CSV table of C-alpha atoms and ligand atoms in Angstrom, one decimal:
chain,number,residue,atom,x,y,z
A,1105,MET,CA,-3.4,29.6,-4.3
A,1106,THR,CA,-3.8,26.5,-6.2
A,1107,THR,CA,-3.8,23.0,-4.7
A,1108,LEU,CA,-0.2,22.2,-5.6
A,1109,SER,CA,1.4,25.6,-5.1
A,1110,GLY,CA,4.9,25.4,-3.7
A,1111,LYS,CA,5.1,21.7,-4.2
A,1112,GLU,CA,8.1,20.1,-6.0
A,1113,ILE,CA,7.1,17.1,-8.0
A,1114,VAL,CA,9.5,14.7,-9.8
A,1115,LEU,CA,7.8,13.0,-12.7
A,1116,GLY,CA,9.4,9.8,-14.0
A,1117,VAL,CA,8.5,8.9,-17.5
A,1118,THR,CA,9.3,5.4,-18.7
A,1119,GLY,CA,9.3,3.7,-22.0
A,1120,GLY,CA,5.8,2.9,-23.2
A,1121,ILE,CA,3.5,4.4,-25.8
A,1122,ALA,CA,1.6,6.3,-23.1
A,1123,ALA,CA,4.8,8.3,-22.5
A,1124,TYR,CA,3.3,11.0,-24.8
A,1125,LYS,CA,0.6,11.5,-22.1
A,1126,ALA,CA,3.3,12.7,-19.7
A,1127,CYS,CA,3.1,16.0,-21.6
A,1128,GLU,CA,-0.5,16.5,-20.4
A,1129,ILE,CA,0.5,15.5,-16.9
A,1130,VAL,CA,3.3,18.0,-16.8
A,1131,ARG,CA,0.9,20.8,-18.0
A,1132,ALA,CA,-1.8,19.8,-15.5
A,1133,LEU,CA,0.6,19.7,-12.6
A,1134,ARG,CA,2.1,23.1,-13.5
A,1135,LYS,CA,-1.4,24.6,-14.0
A,1136,ASP,CA,-2.1,23.5,-10.4
A,1137,GLY,CA,1.0,25.4,-9.2
A,1138,ALA,CA,3.6,22.6,-8.9
A,1139,ASP,CA,7.2,22.9,-9.9
A,1140,VAL,CA,7.8,19.8,-12.0
A,1141,ARG,CA,11.1,18.1,-12.8
A,1142,VAL,CA,11.0,15.3,-15.2
A,1143,ILE,CA,13.3,12.2,-15.2
A,1144,LEU,CA,13.1,10.5,-18.6
A,1145,THR,CA,14.4,6.9,-18.8
A,1146,ALA,CA,16.5,5.8,-21.8
A,1147,SER,CA,13.5,3.9,-23.2
A,1148,GLY,CA,11.2,6.7,-22.4
A,1149,ALA,CA,13.3,8.9,-24.6
A,1150,ARG,CA,12.6,6.6,-27.5
A,1151,PHE,CA,9.0,7.7,-27.3
A,1152,ILE,CA,9.2,11.3,-26.4
A,1153,THR,CA,12.0,13.9,-26.5
A,1154,PRO,CA,13.7,15.6,-23.5
A,1155,LEU,CA,13.2,18.9,-25.3
A,1156,THR,CA,9.4,18.5,-25.3
A,1157,LEU,CA,9.3,17.8,-21.6
A,1158,GLN,CA,11.8,20.5,-20.8
A,1159,THR,CA,9.8,23.1,-22.7
A,1160,LEU,CA,6.6,22.1,-20.9
A,1161,SER,CA,8.1,21.7,-17.4
A,1162,LYS,CA,10.4,24.8,-17.8
A,1163,ASN,CA,13.0,22.8,-16.0
A,1164,PRO,CA,15.9,20.7,-17.2
A,1165,VAL,CA,15.0,17.1,-17.9
A,1166,TYR,CA,17.1,14.5,-16.2
A,1167,THR,CA,18.1,11.4,-18.3
A,1168,ASP,CA,21.6,10.3,-17.4
A,1169,LEU,CA,22.6,9.4,-13.9
A,1170,PHE,CA,26.2,10.4,-14.5
A,1171,ASP,CA,25.5,13.5,-16.6
A,1172,LEU,CA,28.1,16.1,-15.5
A,1173,ILE,CA,26.1,19.2,-16.1
A,1174,THR,CA,22.9,18.1,-14.3
A,1175,GLU,CA,24.8,16.5,-11.5
A,1176,SER,CA,26.7,19.8,-10.9
A,1177,GLU,CA,23.4,21.8,-10.9
A,1178,ILE,CA,21.2,19.5,-8.9
A,1179,GLY,CA,22.5,16.0,-8.0
A,1180,HIS,CA,20.3,12.9,-8.1
A,1181,ILE,CA,20.3,12.7,-4.3
A,1182,SER,CA,19.2,16.2,-3.8
A,1183,LEU,CA,16.5,15.8,-6.4
A,1184,ALA,CA,15.3,12.8,-4.4
A,1185,GLN,CA,15.4,14.8,-1.2
A,1186,ARG,CA,13.8,18.0,-2.4
A,1187,ALA,CA,10.8,16.3,-4.0
A,1188,ASN,CA,7.5,16.5,-2.1
A,1189,LEU,CA,6.2,13.8,-4.4
A,1190,LEU,CA,7.6,11.4,-6.9
A,1191,MET,CA,5.3,10.1,-9.5
A,1192,ILE,CA,6.0,7.7,-12.4
A,1193,ALA,CA,3.5,7.9,-15.3
A,1194,PRO,CA,3.5,5.9,-17.3
A,1195,ALA,CA,5.2,3.1,-15.2
A,1196,THR,CA,6.1,0.1,-17.3
A,1197,ALA,CA,6.3,-3.5,-16.1
A,1198,ASN,CA,10.1,-3.1,-16.1
A,1199,ILE,CA,10.2,-0.2,-13.7
A,1200,LEU,CA,7.8,-1.9,-11.3
A,1201,GLY,CA,10.1,-5.0,-11.3
A,1202,LYS,CA,13.2,-2.8,-10.8
A,1203,ILE,CA,11.7,-1.0,-7.8
A,1204,ARG,CA,10.5,-4.2,-6.3
A,1205,GLY,CA,13.8,-5.9,-6.8
A,1206,GLY,CA,15.9,-3.0,-5.5
A,1207,ILE,CA,17.7,-2.3,-8.7
A,1208,ALA,CA,19.1,1.2,-9.1
A,1209,ASP,CA,20.8,1.3,-12.4
A,1210,ASP,CA,19.6,4.6,-13.9
A,1211,MET,CA,18.5,8.0,-12.8
A,1212,LEU,CA,14.9,7.2,-12.1
A,1213,SER,CA,15.3,3.9,-10.2
A,1214,THR,CA,18.1,5.5,-8.1
A,1215,VAL,CA,15.9,8.5,-7.2
A,1216,VAL,CA,13.0,6.2,-6.3
A,1217,MET,CA,15.3,4.4,-3.9
A,1218,ALA,CA,16.8,7.6,-2.5
A,1219,THR,CA,13.6,9.5,-1.8
A,1220,ALA,CA,11.6,9.7,1.4
A,1221,ALA,CA,8.7,11.4,-0.4
A,1222,PRO,CA,5.5,9.5,-1.3
A,1223,VAL,CA,5.7,7.6,-4.6
A,1224,LEU,CA,2.8,7.4,-7.0
A,1225,LEU,CA,2.9,4.8,-9.7
A,1226,ALA,CA,0.5,4.9,-12.7
A,1227,PRO,CA,1.2,1.7,-14.7
A,1228,ALA,CA,0.4,1.4,-18.4
A,1229,MET,CA,1.1,-1.7,-20.4
A,1230,ASN,CA,-0.5,-4.5,-22.5
A,1231,SER,CA,-3.4,-6.2,-20.5
A,1232,ARG,CA,-1.7,-9.5,-20.6
A,1233,MET,CA,1.5,-8.1,-19.2
A,1234,TYR,CA,-0.5,-6.3,-16.5
A,1235,ALA,CA,-2.3,-9.6,-15.6
A,1236,SER,CA,1.0,-11.6,-15.5
A,1237,PRO,CA,1.9,-13.2,-12.2
A,1238,ALA,CA,5.1,-11.2,-12.0
A,1239,VAL,CA,3.4,-7.8,-12.4
A,1240,ARG,CA,0.6,-8.8,-10.1
A,1241,GLU,CA,3.0,-9.8,-7.4
A,1242,ASN,CA,5.2,-6.7,-7.9
A,1243,VAL,CA,2.1,-4.4,-7.5
A,1244,GLU,CA,1.0,-6.2,-4.4
A,1245,VAL,CA,4.5,-6.1,-2.7
A,1246,LEU,CA,5.0,-2.4,-3.7
A,1247,ARG,CA,1.5,-1.6,-2.2
A,1248,GLU,CA,2.5,-3.2,1.0
A,1249,ARG,CA,5.6,-1.1,1.0
A,1250,GLY,CA,3.6,2.0,0.9
A,1251,PHE,CA,3.7,2.9,-2.8
A,1252,THR,CA,0.4,4.4,-4.1
A,1253,PHE,CA,-1.0,3.1,-7.4
A,1254,VAL,CA,-3.4,4.7,-9.8
A,1255,GLU,CA,-4.7,1.7,-11.6
A,1256,PRO,CA,-4.8,1.7,-15.4
A,1257,ASP,CA,-8.2,2.1,-17.1
A,1258,GLU,CA,-9.8,-0.4,-19.3
A,1259,GLY,CA,-10.1,0.3,-23.0
A,1260,GLU,CA,-8.5,-0.1,-26.4
A,1261,LEU,CA,-4.8,-0.3,-26.1
A,1262,ALA,CA,-2.2,0.9,-28.6
A,1263,CYS,CA,-1.3,-2.7,-29.4
A,1264,GLY,CA,-4.9,-3.4,-30.5
A,1265,THR,CA,-6.1,-5.5,-27.5
A,1266,VAL,CA,-9.0,-4.3,-25.3
A,1267,GLY,CA,-8.7,-4.6,-21.5
A,1268,PRO,CA,-7.0,-3.0,-18.5
A,1269,GLY,CA,-3.7,-1.4,-19.2
A,1270,ARG,CA,-4.4,2.1,-20.6
A,1271,LEU,CA,-2.8,4.9,-18.5
A,1272,ALA,CA,-5.4,6.4,-16.1
A,1273,ASP,CA,-6.8,9.8,-17.1
A,1274,THR,CA,-4.5,12.7,-16.4
A,1275,GLU,CA,-7.0,14.3,-14.1
A,1276,LYS,CA,-7.3,11.1,-12.1
A,1277,ILE,CA,-3.5,10.9,-11.7
A,1278,VAL,CA,-3.2,14.6,-10.8
A,1279,GLU,CA,-6.0,14.2,-8.3
A,1280,MET,CA,-4.1,11.4,-6.5
A,1281,ALA,CA,-1.1,13.8,-6.4
A,1282,ARG,CA,-3.3,16.4,-4.7
A,1283,ILE,CA,-4.6,13.8,-2.2
A,1284,LEU,CA,-1.0,12.6,-1.4
A,1285,LEU,CA,0.1,16.2,-0.8
A,1286,ALA,CA,-2.8,17.6,1.2
A,1287,GLU,CA,-2.8,17.8,5.0
A,1288,LYS,CA,-4.6,14.8,6.5
A,1289,ILE,CA,-7.0,16.7,8.8
A,1290,LEU,CA,-9.8,14.3,8.1
A,1291,ALA,CA,-7.7,11.1,8.3
A,1292,GLY,CA,-9.7,8.2,9.6
A,1293,LYS,CA,-13.0,10.1,9.4
A,1294,ARG,CA,-16.1,9.0,7.4
A,1295,VAL,CA,-17.8,11.8,5.6
A,1296,VAL,CA,-21.1,11.8,3.7
A,1297,VAL,CA,-21.9,14.6,1.2
A,1298,GLY,CA,-25.3,15.1,-0.4
A,1299,ALA,CA,-25.0,17.1,-3.6
A,1300,GLY,CA,-26.8,18.3,-6.7
A,1301,PRO,CA,-30.5,18.8,-7.4
A,1302,THR,CA,-33.2,16.2,-7.0
A,1303,ALA,CA,-35.8,15.3,-9.7
A,1304,GLU,CA,-39.4,14.6,-8.8
A,1305,ASP,CA,-41.3,12.8,-11.5
A,1306,ILE,CA,-44.6,14.1,-12.8
A,1307,ASP,CA,-44.9,11.5,-15.5
A,1308,PRO,CA,-42.3,9.5,-17.6
A,1309,VAL,CA,-41.1,12.6,-19.4
A,1310,ARG,CA,-41.6,15.5,-17.0
A,1311,PHE,CA,-40.2,16.3,-13.6
A,1312,LEU,CA,-39.8,19.0,-11.0
A,1313,THR,CA,-36.2,20.1,-10.4
A,1314,ASN,CA,-34.1,23.2,-9.6
A,1315,ARG,CA,-31.0,25.0,-10.8
A,1316,SER,CA,-28.4,23.3,-8.6
A,1317,SER,CA,-25.4,22.2,-10.7
A,1318,GLY,CA,-23.9,20.1,-7.9
A,1319,LYS,CA,-20.5,21.9,-8.2
A,1320,MET,CA,-20.3,23.1,-4.6
A,1321,GLY,CA,-21.3,19.7,-3.2
A,1322,PHE,CA,-18.9,17.8,-5.4
A,1323,ALA,CA,-16.2,20.2,-4.4
A,1324,MET,CA,-17.0,19.5,-0.7
A,1325,ALA,CA,-16.7,15.7,-1.4
A,1326,VAL,CA,-13.4,16.1,-3.3
A,1327,ALA,CA,-11.9,18.4,-0.6
A,1328,ALA,CA,-12.8,15.9,2.1
A,1329,ARG,CA,-11.2,13.1,0.2
A,1330,ARG,CA,-8.0,15.2,-0.3
A,1331,PHE,CA,-8.0,15.8,3.5
A,1332,GLY,CA,-7.9,12.0,4.0
A,1333,ALA,CA,-11.6,11.2,4.7
A,1334,ASP,CA,-13.4,8.1,3.5
A,1335,VAL,CA,-16.1,9.8,1.4
A,1336,THR,CA,-19.5,8.8,0.2
A,1337,LEU,CA,-21.0,11.2,-2.2
A,1338,VAL,CA,-24.8,11.0,-2.7
A,1339,ALA,CA,-25.5,12.9,-5.9
A,1340,GLY,CA,-28.8,13.9,-7.4
A,1341,PRO,CA,-29.0,14.2,-11.2
A,1342,ALA,CA,-26.0,16.6,-11.7
A,1343,ARG,CA,-24.2,16.7,-15.0
A,1344,LEU,CA,-20.8,16.0,-13.4
A,1345,PRO,CA,-18.7,12.9,-13.6
A,1346,ASP,CA,-18.2,10.7,-10.5
A,1347,PRO,CA,-15.1,12.1,-8.7
A,1348,PRO,CA,-12.3,9.5,-8.4
A,1349,PHE,CA,-11.2,7.7,-5.2
A,1350,MET,CA,-14.6,7.8,-3.4
A,1351,LYS,CA,-17.9,6.0,-3.5
A,1352,THR,CA,-20.6,7.9,-5.4
A,1353,VAL,CA,-24.2,6.9,-5.1
A,1354,ARG,CA,-26.4,8.4,-7.8
A,1355,VAL,CA,-30.0,9.1,-6.8
A,1356,ARG,CA,-32.9,10.9,-8.4
A,1357,SER,CA,-35.6,11.9,-6.0
A,1358,ALA,CA,-35.6,13.4,-2.5
A,1359,LYS,CA,-36.9,10.1,-1.2
A,1360,GLU,CA,-33.9,8.2,-2.8
A,1361,MET,CA,-31.5,10.8,-1.5
A,1362,MET,CA,-33.0,10.4,2.0
A,1363,GLY,CA,-32.5,6.6,1.8
A,1364,ALA,CA,-28.9,6.8,0.5
A,1365,VAL,CA,-27.8,9.6,2.9
A,1366,GLY,CA,-29.5,8.0,5.8
A,1367,LYS,CA,-27.8,4.6,5.2
A,1368,ALA,CA,-24.3,6.1,4.7
A,1369,ALA,CA,-24.8,8.5,7.7
A,1370,GLU,CA,-25.2,5.5,10.1
A,1371,THR,CA,-21.4,5.2,10.3
A,1372,ALA,CA,-20.4,8.7,9.4
A,1373,ASP,CA,-18.5,11.3,11.5
A,1374,ALA,CA,-19.8,14.2,9.4
A,1375,VAL,CA,-22.7,14.7,7.1
A,1376,VAL,CA,-22.7,17.7,4.7
A,1377,MET,CA,-25.9,18.5,2.8
A,1378,ALA,CA,-25.1,20.7,-0.1
A,1379,ALA,CA,-27.9,19.3,-2.1
A,1380,ALA,CA,-30.8,21.4,-3.3
A,1381,VAL,CA,-33.4,18.9,-2.2
A,1382,ALA,CA,-37.0,19.3,-3.5
A,1383,ASP,CA,-39.3,20.5,-0.7
A,1384,PHE,CA,-42.4,19.2,-2.6
A,1385,ARG,CA,-43.0,16.3,-4.9
A,1386,PRO,CA,-46.0,15.4,-7.0
A,1387,GLU,CA,-48.5,13.4,-5.0
A,1388,SER,CA,-48.2,10.6,-7.5
A,1389,ALA,CA,-46.3,10.2,-10.7
A,1390,ALA,CA,-48.4,9.3,-13.7
A,1391,SER,CA,-47.4,6.0,-15.3
A,1392,GLN,CA,-48.1,7.3,-18.8
A,1393,LYS,CA,-47.3,10.7,-20.4
A,1394,ILE,CA,-50.0,13.2,-19.4
A,1395,LYS,CA,-51.9,14.5,-22.5
A,1396,LYS,CA,-52.7,18.1,-22.7
A,1397,GLU,CA,-56.4,17.4,-23.7
A,1398,THR,CA,-57.0,15.7,-20.4
A,1399,PHE,CA,-54.7,17.7,-18.1
A,1400,ASP,CA,-56.6,20.1,-15.8
A,1401,GLY,CA,-53.6,22.3,-15.2
A,1402,ARG,CA,-53.0,21.1,-11.6
A,1403,ILE,CA,-50.2,19.0,-10.2
A,1404,PRO,CA,-51.1,18.2,-6.5
A,1405,LEU,CA,-47.9,18.4,-4.4
A,1406,VAL,CA,-47.0,16.9,-1.1
A,1407,PRO,CA,-44.0,17.8,1.1
A,1408,THR,CA,-40.9,15.7,1.0
A,1409,GLU,CA,-39.1,14.7,4.2
A,1410,ASP,CA,-36.3,17.1,5.3
A,1411,ILE,CA,-33.2,14.9,5.3
A,1412,LEU,CA,-31.0,17.2,7.5
A,1413,ALA,CA,-33.8,17.9,10.0
A,1414,SER,CA,-34.3,14.2,10.4
A,1415,LEU,CA,-30.6,13.6,11.0
A,1416,GLY,CA,-30.7,16.5,13.4
A,1417,ARG,CA,-33.3,14.8,15.5
A,1418,SER,CA,-31.1,11.7,16.1
A,1419,ARG,CA,-27.7,13.3,16.0
A,1420,GLY,CA,-25.4,11.0,17.8
A,1421,ASN,CA,-21.9,12.3,17.6
A,1422,ARG,CA,-22.1,13.2,14.0
A,1423,VAL,CA,-21.2,16.7,12.8
A,1424,LEU,CA,-24.0,18.1,10.7
A,1425,VAL,CA,-23.4,20.8,8.1
A,1426,GLY,CA,-26.1,22.4,6.0
A,1427,PHE,CA,-26.1,24.8,3.1
A,1428,ALA,CA,-28.5,27.7,2.8
A,1429,ALA,CA,-29.0,29.1,-0.7
A,1430,GLU,CA,-30.9,32.3,-0.3
A,1431,THR,CA,-32.0,35.3,-2.3
A,1432,ASN,CA,-32.8,37.6,0.6
A,1433,ASP,CA,-32.1,38.0,4.3
A,1434,LEU,CA,-29.1,35.7,4.1
A,1435,ALA,CA,-28.1,35.9,7.7
A,1436,GLY,CA,-31.6,35.6,9.2
A,1437,ASN,CA,-32.7,32.7,7.0
A,1438,ALA,CA,-29.4,30.8,7.4
A,1439,VAL,CA,-29.2,31.0,11.2
A,1440,ASP,CA,-32.8,30.1,11.5
A,1441,LYS,CA,-32.3,27.0,9.4
A,1442,MET,CA,-29.3,26.0,11.4
A,1443,ARG,CA,-31.3,26.2,14.7
A,1444,ARG,CA,-34.4,24.6,13.3
A,1445,LYS,CA,-32.5,21.6,11.8
A,1446,ASN,CA,-30.2,21.3,14.9
A,1447,LEU,CA,-27.0,21.7,12.8
A,1448,ASP,CA,-23.4,22.5,13.9
A,1449,ALA,CA,-22.8,24.8,11.0
A,1450,ILE,CA,-24.5,26.3,7.9
A,1451,VAL,CA,-22.8,27.6,4.8
A,1452,ALA,CA,-24.9,30.6,3.5
A,1453,ASN,CA,-24.6,31.8,-0.1
A,1454,ASP,CA,-26.5,34.4,-2.0
A,1455,VAL,CA,-27.8,32.7,-5.2
A,1456,SER,CA,-29.3,35.9,-6.5
A,1457,ARG,CA,-25.8,36.9,-7.6
A,1458,PRO,CA,-24.9,35.6,-11.0
A,1459,ASP,CA,-21.2,35.6,-10.3
A,1460,ILE,CA,-21.5,33.1,-7.4
A,1461,GLY,CA,-24.7,31.4,-8.2
A,1462,PHE,CA,-25.7,27.9,-9.2
A,1463,GLU,CA,-23.7,27.2,-12.3
A,1464,SER,CA,-20.8,29.4,-11.3
A,1465,ASP,CA,-17.3,27.9,-10.5
A,1466,SER,CA,-16.8,30.5,-7.8
A,1467,ASN,CA,-18.5,31.2,-4.5
A,1468,GLU,CA,-18.5,33.6,-1.7
A,1469,VAL,CA,-20.0,32.4,1.6
A,1470,ARG,CA,-20.5,33.1,5.2
A,1471,VAL,CA,-20.3,30.1,7.5
A,1472,TYR,CA,-22.4,30.3,10.7
A,1473,PHE,CA,-21.6,28.1,13.6
A,1474,SER,CA,-23.8,26.8,16.4
A,1475,ASP,CA,-21.6,28.6,19.0
A,1476,GLY,CA,-22.7,31.9,17.5
A,1477,THR,CA,-19.6,32.7,15.6
A,1478,ALA,CA,-19.3,33.2,11.8
A,1479,LEU,CA,-16.6,33.1,9.2
A,1480,ASP,CA,-16.6,35.0,5.9
A,1481,LEU,CA,-14.9,33.4,3.0
A,1482,ALA,CA,-14.2,35.8,0.2
A,1483,MET,CA,-14.9,35.1,-3.4
A,1484,ALA,CA,-12.8,32.1,-4.6
A,1485,ALA,CA,-13.1,28.9,-6.7
A,1486,LYS,CA,-15.6,26.4,-5.2
A,1487,ASP,CA,-12.8,23.9,-4.4
A,1488,ALA,CA,-10.9,26.6,-2.4
A,1489,ILE,CA,-14.1,27.5,-0.6
A,1490,ALA,CA,-14.7,23.8,0.1
A,1491,SER,CA,-11.3,23.4,1.6
A,1492,ALA,CA,-11.7,26.5,3.8
A,1493,VAL,CA,-15.1,25.2,5.1
A,1494,TRP,CA,-13.6,21.8,6.0
A,1495,ARG,CA,-10.7,23.5,7.8
A,1496,ALA,CA,-13.1,25.5,9.9
A,1497,VAL,CA,-15.4,22.6,10.6
A,1498,CYS,CA,-12.4,20.4,11.6
A,1499,ARG,CA,-11.0,23.1,13.9
A,1500,LYS,CA,-14.3,23.5,15.7
A,1501,PHE,CA,-15.8,20.0,15.7
A,1502,LEU,CA,-13.3,17.4,14.6
A,1503,PRO,CA,-10.0,18.2,16.1
A,1504,GLY,CA,-7.4,15.7,15.0
B,262,LIG,N1,-32.4,19.9,3.0
B,262,LIG,C1,-32.6,18.6,3.3
B,262,LIG,N2,-33.8,18.0,3.0
B,262,LIG,C2,-34.8,18.7,2.4
B,262,LIG,C3,-34.6,20.1,2.1
B,262,LIG,C4,-33.4,20.7,2.5
B,262,LIG,O1,-31.7,18.0,3.8
B,262,LIG,N3,-35.9,18.1,2.1
B,262,LIG,C5,-31.2,20.6,3.4
B,262,LIG,C6,-30.4,21.1,2.2
B,262,LIG,O2,-29.5,20.2,1.7
B,262,LIG,C7,-29.6,22.3,2.9
B,262,LIG,C8,-30.5,22.7,4.0
B,262,LIG,O3,-31.4,21.6,4.2
B,262,LIG,O4,-28.4,21.8,3.5
B,262,LIG,C9,-31.2,24.0,3.7
B,262,LIG,O5,-31.9,23.8,2.5
B,262,LIG,P1,-32.8,24.9,1.9
B,262,LIG,O6,-33.5,24.4,0.6
B,262,LIG,O7,-32.0,26.2,1.8
B,262,LIG,O8,-33.8,25.2,3.0
B,262,LIG,P2,-35.3,24.6,3.3
B,262,LIG,O9,-35.2,24.0,4.6
B,262,LIG,O10,-35.7,23.7,2.2
B,262,LIG,O11,-36.1,25.9,3.4
B,262,LIG,P3,-36.6,26.9,2.2
B,262,LIG,O12,-36.7,26.1,1.0
B,262,LIG,O13,-37.9,27.4,2.7
B,262,LIG,O14,-35.6,28.0,2.1
């Protein structure tokens, strides 16, 4: 199962230079399991051919509203009705104006008007056009009407100017599709996720850290966002980009993570600590690089504060979920940690196995709950494991 399996997505491609990026979007949507049907406007077809999009989508491309063959196979109204999501990428100033003004003079604008599915708009145009009062107003009105926008990025545009207007990254657009199509089991909930390793400085060039890649924690944050939560991700120094559509706070040490998680947790409904927080830090960090001639071979360490345990002492109504990365006696260690830290659930995984360990994209876990039950999640991609953990946590502790 991939995130968009079984979903029918209609992708509208309008006439801007970014139309060529629609190819990547079609491929990414298909890779995620979606059935993609492309509607290409007449000006879109000046930039990219129907044959390209048809080959990539493996479906006929719709161009003409009154085309006899496509209308006989699947009419524009049924295309609008069958779609689980309609997205327009790139969306020109022209199509935004037409949708806002209620104009339905071609296949795409007609299908937009006839659909009850959510509509995602990813504009791309010259910065000045994007900043023009007409476009600003159209975007605002369409937002109020419930259309979802994935804002363009800033950068160098095909016309040579630099500024906002470049079509958002494919992955960002596809992620918004996943968000719009996921069940909203965490709607209205605030979630904090701690992820990644921490780094404890010894001197300006050396530090203590661990092998956590941050992948599992980032996957927990992304899954919560897809399920509709307002997410704050507190990330240690992981080599992963900030996930879109959430707040990411980057920290370095256990102390900084404690501060950032503690602050975000004040208003949270659930806190998940998937971070591999250092248990000890150097007593003091040298301000200058330690020289081997003068180093006595000892680095005095002091314990760090346990973030989850401290949240567990003043719980409120928050749901607390921990992770236990173990190399032996998985069950014993995990359940013991859940009790000691006063958690609702703990996700236990065996990091001694290379196939599901730190850098791996897959995981296999057992989730222990405070009511004594447990749930086995068979080997799967970390994002699938993250979704399954959230489903179980929601069922038990955050019923909609
Ligand atoms: N944790 C935390 N603050 C710390 C250490 C750990 O919040 N200073 C959290 C982790 O994010 C994880 C859980 O506690 O959710 C268990 O972490 P783990 O490192 O497995 O356990 P420890 O309590 O540190 O015990 P040990 O290292 O002895 O296994």
